[in-house]
Amino acid sequence: MSSLLDALLLGAGYNAALVGIGAGLLGFAAGAAGTFLFLRKRALVSDAVAHATLPGVGLAFIAMVALGGDGRNLVGLLAGSALSAWAGLLLVEWITRRTRLSEDAAIGAVLSVFFGAGVVLLTVIQTMSAGRQAGLEGFLLGSTAGMLFQDAVVIAVGGTLAVLATWVLRRPMTLVAFDADYAAACGYDVRRIDLAMMALVMAVTVIGLKLVGLILIVAMLIIPPVTARFWTERSGRVIWIAGALGGTAGYVGAAISASAPAMPTGPIIVLGAAALFLLSLFLAPARGVAAALLRRRRFQRRVHRRQGLLALARSERVHDPLTLKVLRAEGLIRPDGVATDAGRAQAARVARDERRWDVAREIHQDAGLTGRYDGLTPIEQVFTPDEIAAFDRVIGGPSPVGGPV
Amino acid sequence: MGNEFVQFSLTPMLIGTLAAVACALPGNFLLLRRQALIGDAISHVVLPGIVVAFLLTGAVAAIPMLLGAAGAAVVAVIVIEAIKRLGRIEPGAAMGVTFTSLFAGGVLLLEQSDTSSVHLDVEHALMGNLESLIWFKARGWGSLLDPVALAALPDELGRIAAVCALVIALTVLFWRPLKISTFDEGFAQAQGLPVGLIGFGLVGVAAVAAVAAFDAVGSIIVIAMFICPPAAARLMTNRLERQVGWSVVFAVASAVLGYVLAGYGPLWFGGQNAVSAAGMIAVVSGLILGLACLVGPHRARVGARGEAA
């Protein structure tokens, strides 16, 4: 446990601190950039982009070795991966636009074919004399063990640039995500904005290759925005909450991974993000599962209370156990099922409300108002006092309710 | 040539072909139902299933691992559905959340458990090892009639052949309900067909095909074969019967051509070593899809520009 604290406070060594800061920044950038992808309902495009990086990594390695350089230069490899990811992205776009295949088919085709090509290139590299210790497999699942200061700088600078780009582009991207047709009518070039969004996603993917690996980087782009969506209904906030969640998952994940053996960084970060997602799914206010259950329960009790009181008003016995429970808890009936004075008063009120609604629906012209009758809303919330007085004149004088007559 | 071919290339090529067909058949329906990426999701969650099966049984045995993988696929489908409904999240994102988390869990379990003594790693799961499925006992074409040699065929061949036969049988048997519910769910419901069950069964068959193929050839081929041959076939015709036929043709062509190119292609260019057959098969299927996108007779969307041409 103390080693985890050390790692969290950047005290677990130089390399671990580098990885932690890098992962935090990357997580923030990925969460923020992924938000638009999620809002545009194109989350899985990032999967195609991520898998499409592999052939670029292989080609860059081969090219750098052929030119007599060190094939493992990270900047070169990332540049190669960006190129092939961009090619994959354009292909997805081309297939969806030019043929009748849907986007998901295009995504699946591009990701599997590019990944296959990447694997072919990896086997070619393994047979090259310079390729035996290339370590390119590290890009599949990420590897942080031998991270250099230079690598961390690449991640930090790239992550910062990605966050800045998100900030600059947030308005057009939000507009396109919510209503692409309206954006087009406003004179925005929807296709260019979409491509810019994808470029952002690609940048995050490429930066994250070394740390999280190409199979799991999608998780950093998808899970934090989905999680953030539980906590707010405002798109502006989703971006920053997703960024914060992603950053937390990245930083804490890297710390956990540094503090214990056999804890691969990428999967730990993803599982951290998944844990935050599960928490939010159940506990978030308004959109969470627990909140929905509570809402349902409250609604159910309101219905039972109302129907129970109406039954009392008609001098009927209440049999339903939940209704009995609700009425007893409020002291409206005695344990033997007979209405108390308070119960009779409430029953009279509810019966009068129901009667007024009946009249209102008969004589009032505005269906927009009478349509709000749902058997629960008190009539005072919909009509003005003088309108209600008019209904009462139709109803006539009071009549006794409740109890034996 | 003949003897070497039978010994080293015949069985991998057969296994690749059977796996390709087994995946391409359900892929046709998944594609039309816009669930093409289910194959992608399934092939990711197979990993945790296999690792859990290994941890429970302590051995790398085929049957428990297949069961574990199938179980994981079912769990994933249920979780995706639950997240979609409970969280009101769009299907793509729900899928992305589920399969990445499960995959991450699988990798972590694998790293945490002591698997150094057995051959179980992520790369193997992804890339498969088609080349290693050779037929040691074969001495030439005559071995096809030799019971002793036949008994030494790789186990994977028997399993994938059985699964392929099962997939074909189910496709033929449930052809009409599948077709109706794929094209017009409302009509299928009105006819009294159990639409939900058919959808779930389709995904289940896809999972079985994916798991069996994964066992033999790795997950790249699985994803590629679920999508590329049916997608290419979709651009060739407007009739489902012909589409399924084309997709089988494309799947077989990808598997055979891909294997030949991977095994012998580098030699033609003066190379020494073969490249990954699984990767090459995926690439060939992609090239076929690319060709179909460029010249397929039914490539354009109905009503799109160029339809008149």
PDB file of C-alpha atoms in Angstrom, chain B residues 50-193:
ATOM      1  CA  ILE B  50      -9.702 -18.516 -22.441  1.00  0.00           C
ATOM      2  CA  VAL B  51      -7.611 -17.206 -19.565  1.00  0.00           C
ATOM      3  CA  VAL B  52     -10.347 -17.909 -17.029  1.00  0.00           C
ATOM      4  CA  ALA B  53     -10.779 -21.427 -18.424  1.00  0.00           C
ATOM      5  CA  PHE B  54      -7.034 -21.943 -18.108  1.00  0.00           C
ATOM      6  CA  LEU B  55      -7.004 -20.693 -14.520  1.00  0.00           C
ATOM      7  CA  LEU B  56      -9.901 -22.984 -13.605  1.00  0.00           C
ATOM      8  CA  THR B  57      -8.558 -26.131 -15.226  1.00  0.00           C
ATOM      9  CA  GLY B  58      -4.842 -25.404 -14.992  1.00  0.00           C
ATOM     10  CA  ALA B  59      -4.133 -26.814 -18.416  1.00  0.00           C
ATOM     11  CA  VAL B  60      -4.199 -25.722 -22.005  1.00  0.00           C
ATOM     12  CA  ALA B  61      -6.946 -28.065 -23.142  1.00  0.00           C
ATOM     13  CA  ALA B  62      -9.077 -27.310 -26.143  1.00  0.00           C
ATOM     14  CA  ILE B  63     -12.576 -28.107 -24.877  1.00  0.00           C
ATOM     15  CA  PRO B  64     -12.567 -26.097 -21.599  1.00  0.00           C
ATOM     16  CA  MET B  65     -10.995 -23.174 -23.404  1.00  0.00           C
ATOM     17  CA  LEU B  66     -13.625 -23.249 -26.115  1.00  0.00           C
ATOM     18  CA  LEU B  67     -16.306 -23.357 -23.418  1.00  0.00           C
ATOM     19  CA  GLY B  68     -14.660 -20.490 -21.571  1.00  0.00           C
ATOM     20  CA  ALA B  69     -14.440 -18.423 -24.727  1.00  0.00           C
ATOM     21  CA  ALA B  70     -18.052 -19.131 -25.635  1.00  0.00           C
ATOM     22  CA  GLY B  71     -19.097 -18.222 -22.079  1.00  0.00           C
ATOM     23  CA  ALA B  72     -17.193 -14.955 -22.293  1.00  0.00           C
ATOM     24  CA  ALA B  73     -18.866 -14.161 -25.604  1.00  0.00           C
ATOM     25  CA  VAL B  74     -22.312 -14.725 -24.086  1.00  0.00           C
ATOM     26  CA  VAL B  75     -21.408 -12.607 -21.044  1.00  0.00           C
ATOM     27  CA  ALA B  76     -20.205  -9.833 -23.335  1.00  0.00           C
ATOM     28  CA  VAL B  77     -23.420  -9.832 -25.363  1.00  0.00           C
ATOM     29  CA  ILE B  78     -25.489  -9.659 -22.173  1.00  0.00           C
ATOM     30  CA  VAL B  79     -23.340  -6.884 -20.695  1.00  0.00           C
ATOM     31  CA  ILE B  80     -23.542  -4.850 -23.907  1.00  0.00           C
ATOM     32  CA  GLU B  81     -27.327  -5.193 -23.882  1.00  0.00           C
ATOM     33  CA  ALA B  82     -27.522  -4.297 -20.173  1.00  0.00           C
ATOM     34  CA  ILE B  83     -25.380  -1.186 -20.570  1.00  0.00           C
ATOM     35  CA  LYS B  84     -27.411  -0.129 -23.588  1.00  0.00           C
ATOM     36  CA  ARG B  85     -30.692  -0.394 -21.687  1.00  0.00           C
ATOM     37  CA  LEU B  86     -29.663   0.631 -18.165  1.00  0.00           C
ATOM     38  CA  GLY B  87     -27.506   3.547 -19.192  1.00  0.00           C
ATOM     39  CA  ARG B  88     -29.414   4.507 -22.343  1.00  0.00           C
ATOM     40  CA  ILE B  89     -26.158   4.519 -24.312  1.00  0.00           C
ATOM     41  CA  GLU B  90     -25.861   4.079 -28.062  1.00  0.00           C
ATOM     42  CA  PRO B  91     -24.881   0.536 -29.145  1.00  0.00           C
ATOM     43  CA  GLY B  92     -21.461   1.390 -30.556  1.00  0.00           C
ATOM     44  CA  ALA B  93     -20.286   3.057 -27.384  1.00  0.00           C
ATOM     45  CA  ALA B  94     -21.766   0.302 -25.190  1.00  0.00           C
ATOM     46  CA  MET B  95     -19.867  -2.234 -27.259  1.00  0.00           C
ATOM     47  CA  GLY B  96     -16.660  -0.207 -27.047  1.00  0.00           C
ATOM     48  CA  VAL B  97     -16.907   0.054 -23.272  1.00  0.00           C
ATOM     49  CA  THR B  98     -17.589  -3.660 -22.846  1.00  0.00           C
ATOM     50  CA  PHE B  99     -15.070  -5.334 -25.070  1.00  0.00           C
ATOM     51  CA  THR B 100     -12.147  -3.076 -24.152  1.00  0.00           C
ATOM     52  CA  SER B 101     -12.798  -3.570 -20.434  1.00  0.00           C
ATOM     53  CA  LEU B 102     -13.105  -7.333 -20.768  1.00  0.00           C
ATOM     54  CA  PHE B 103     -10.009  -7.505 -22.952  1.00  0.00           C
ATOM     55  CA  ALA B 104      -8.064  -5.422 -20.436  1.00  0.00           C
ATOM     56  CA  GLY B 105      -9.256  -7.789 -17.716  1.00  0.00           C
ATOM     57  CA  GLY B 106      -8.048 -10.740 -19.765  1.00  0.00           C
ATOM     58  CA  VAL B 107      -4.607  -9.256 -20.294  1.00  0.00           C
ATOM     59  CA  LEU B 108      -4.298  -8.450 -16.602  1.00  0.00           C
ATOM     60  CA  LEU B 109      -5.337 -11.972 -15.562  1.00  0.00           C
ATOM     61  CA  LEU B 110      -2.851 -13.404 -18.018  1.00  0.00           C
ATOM     62  CA  GLU B 111      -0.026 -11.279 -16.617  1.00  0.00           C
ATOM     63  CA  GLN B 112      -0.974 -12.060 -13.033  1.00  0.00           C
ATOM     64  CA  SER B 113      -1.194 -15.807 -13.445  1.00  0.00           C
ATOM     65  CA  ASP B 114       1.742 -18.048 -14.006  1.00  0.00           C
ATOM     66  CA  THR B 115       1.458 -18.956 -17.654  1.00  0.00           C
ATOM     67  CA  SER B 116       5.163 -19.003 -18.368  1.00  0.00           C
ATOM     68  CA  SER B 117       5.137 -22.785 -18.601  1.00  0.00           C
ATOM     69  CA  VAL B 118       2.380 -22.957 -21.186  1.00  0.00           C
ATOM     70  CA  HIS B 119       1.922 -21.486 -24.589  1.00  0.00           C
ATOM     71  CA  LEU B 120      -0.674 -18.822 -23.906  1.00  0.00           C
ATOM     72  CA  ASP B 121      -0.033 -15.231 -24.802  1.00  0.00           C
ATOM     73  CA  VAL B 122      -1.827 -12.265 -26.251  1.00  0.00           C
ATOM     74  CA  GLU B 123       0.087 -12.160 -29.505  1.00  0.00           C
ATOM     75  CA  HIS B 124      -0.682 -15.762 -30.206  1.00  0.00           C
ATOM     76  CA  ALA B 125      -4.347 -15.099 -29.536  1.00  0.00           C
ATOM     77  CA  LEU B 126      -4.369 -12.156 -31.909  1.00  0.00           C
ATOM     78  CA  MET B 127      -2.328 -13.499 -34.750  1.00  0.00           C
ATOM     79  CA  GLY B 128      -2.967 -17.197 -34.527  1.00  0.00           C
ATOM     80  CA  ASN B 129      -0.422 -19.638 -35.730  1.00  0.00           C
ATOM     81  CA  LEU B 130      -1.824 -21.200 -38.819  1.00  0.00           C
ATOM     82  CA  GLU B 131       1.585 -22.278 -40.102  1.00  0.00           C
ATOM     83  CA  SER B 132       2.152 -24.593 -37.164  1.00  0.00           C
ATOM     84  CA  LEU B 133      -0.887 -26.778 -37.884  1.00  0.00           C
ATOM     85  CA  ILE B 134       1.039 -29.188 -40.068  1.00  0.00           C
ATOM     86  CA  TRP B 135       0.277 -32.833 -40.742  1.00  0.00           C
ATOM     87  CA  PHE B 136       3.385 -34.624 -39.512  1.00  0.00           C
ATOM     88  CA  LYS B 137       2.435 -38.122 -40.523  1.00  0.00           C
ATOM     89  CA  ALA B 138       1.582 -37.278 -44.106  1.00  0.00           C
ATOM     90  CA  ARG B 139       3.791 -38.820 -46.741  1.00  0.00           C
ATOM     91  CA  GLY B 140       1.989 -37.569 -49.811  1.00  0.00           C
ATOM     92  CA  TRP B 141      -1.475 -37.554 -51.329  1.00  0.00           C
ATOM     93  CA  GLY B 142      -1.754 -41.276 -50.567  1.00  0.00           C
ATOM     94  CA  SER B 143      -1.929 -40.461 -46.855  1.00  0.00           C
ATOM     95  CA  LEU B 144      -5.457 -39.218 -47.370  1.00  0.00           C
ATOM     96  CA  LEU B 145      -6.452 -42.888 -47.559  1.00  0.00           C
ATOM     97  CA  ASP B 146      -4.162 -44.041 -44.765  1.00  0.00           C
ATOM     98  CA  PRO B 147      -6.073 -44.378 -41.462  1.00  0.00           C
ATOM     99  CA  VAL B 148      -2.918 -44.157 -39.319  1.00  0.00           C
ATOM    100  CA  ALA B 149      -1.858 -40.909 -40.914  1.00  0.00           C
ATOM    101  CA  LEU B 150      -5.411 -39.577 -40.863  1.00  0.00           C
ATOM    102  CA  ALA B 151      -5.573 -40.155 -37.117  1.00  0.00           C
ATOM    103  CA  ALA B 152      -2.641 -37.793 -36.716  1.00  0.00           C
ATOM    104  CA  LEU B 153      -4.373 -34.861 -38.386  1.00  0.00           C
ATOM    105  CA  PRO B 154      -4.304 -31.730 -36.203  1.00  0.00           C
ATOM    106  CA  ASP B 155      -7.263 -31.656 -33.772  1.00  0.00           C
ATOM    107  CA  GLU B 156      -8.105 -28.157 -34.929  1.00  0.00           C
ATOM    108  CA  LEU B 157      -9.089 -29.492 -38.333  1.00  0.00           C
ATOM    109  CA  GLY B 158     -11.759 -31.768 -36.916  1.00  0.00           C
ATOM    110  CA  ARG B 159     -13.160 -29.058 -34.642  1.00  0.00           C
ATOM    111  CA  ILE B 160     -13.342 -26.352 -37.261  1.00  0.00           C
ATOM    112  CA  ALA B 161     -14.823 -28.800 -39.762  1.00  0.00           C
ATOM    113  CA  ALA B 162     -17.544 -29.735 -37.285  1.00  0.00           C
ATOM    114  CA  VAL B 163     -18.308 -26.099 -36.499  1.00  0.00           C
ATOM    115  CA  CYS B 164     -18.323 -25.185 -40.176  1.00  0.00           C
ATOM    116  CA  ALA B 165     -20.774 -28.018 -40.865  1.00  0.00           C
ATOM    117  CA  LEU B 166     -22.929 -26.876 -37.948  1.00  0.00           C
ATOM    118  CA  VAL B 167     -22.984 -23.288 -39.208  1.00  0.00           C
ATOM    119  CA  ILE B 168     -23.915 -24.407 -42.719  1.00  0.00           C
ATOM    120  CA  ALA B 169     -26.645 -26.709 -41.385  1.00  0.00           C
ATOM    121  CA  LEU B 170     -28.127 -23.974 -39.176  1.00  0.00           C
ATOM    122  CA  THR B 171     -28.019 -21.448 -41.996  1.00  0.00           C
ATOM    123  CA  VAL B 172     -29.880 -23.801 -44.326  1.00  0.00           C
ATOM    124  CA  LEU B 173     -32.333 -24.918 -41.655  1.00  0.00           C
ATOM    125  CA  PHE B 174     -33.262 -21.437 -40.458  1.00  0.00           C
ATOM    126  CA  TRP B 175     -32.903 -19.757 -43.824  1.00  0.00           C
ATOM    127  CA  ARG B 176     -36.439 -18.403 -44.115  1.00  0.00           C
ATOM    128  CA  PRO B 177     -36.858 -17.048 -40.559  1.00  0.00           C
ATOM    129  CA  LEU B 178     -33.367 -15.539 -40.725  1.00  0.00           C
ATOM    130  CA  LYS B 179     -34.054 -13.878 -44.040  1.00  0.00           C
ATOM    131  CA  ILE B 180     -37.452 -12.524 -43.050  1.00  0.00           C
ATOM    132  CA  SER B 181     -36.382 -11.215 -39.664  1.00  0.00           C
ATOM    133  CA  THR B 182     -33.251  -9.644 -41.132  1.00  0.00           C
ATOM    134  CA  PHE B 183     -35.061  -7.675 -43.802  1.00  0.00           C
ATOM    135  CA  ASP B 184     -38.352  -6.844 -42.101  1.00  0.00           C
ATOM    136  CA  GLU B 185     -38.464  -7.338 -38.377  1.00  0.00           C
ATOM    137  CA  GLY B 186     -41.989  -6.019 -38.070  1.00  0.00           C
ATOM    138  CA  PHE B 187     -43.318  -8.458 -40.664  1.00  0.00           C
ATOM    139  CA  ALA B 188     -41.436 -11.320 -39.029  1.00  0.00           C
ATOM    140  CA  GLN B 189     -43.052 -10.441 -35.710  1.00  0.00           C
ATOM    141  CA  ALA B 190     -46.465 -10.324 -37.319  1.00  0.00           C
ATOM    142  CA  GLN B 191     -45.810 -13.807 -38.717  1.00  0.00           C
ATOM    143  CA  GLY B 192     -45.251 -15.008 -35.167  1.00  0.00           C
ATOM    144  CA  LEU B 193     -41.516 -15.528 -35.480  1.00  0.00           C
TER     145      LEU B 193
END
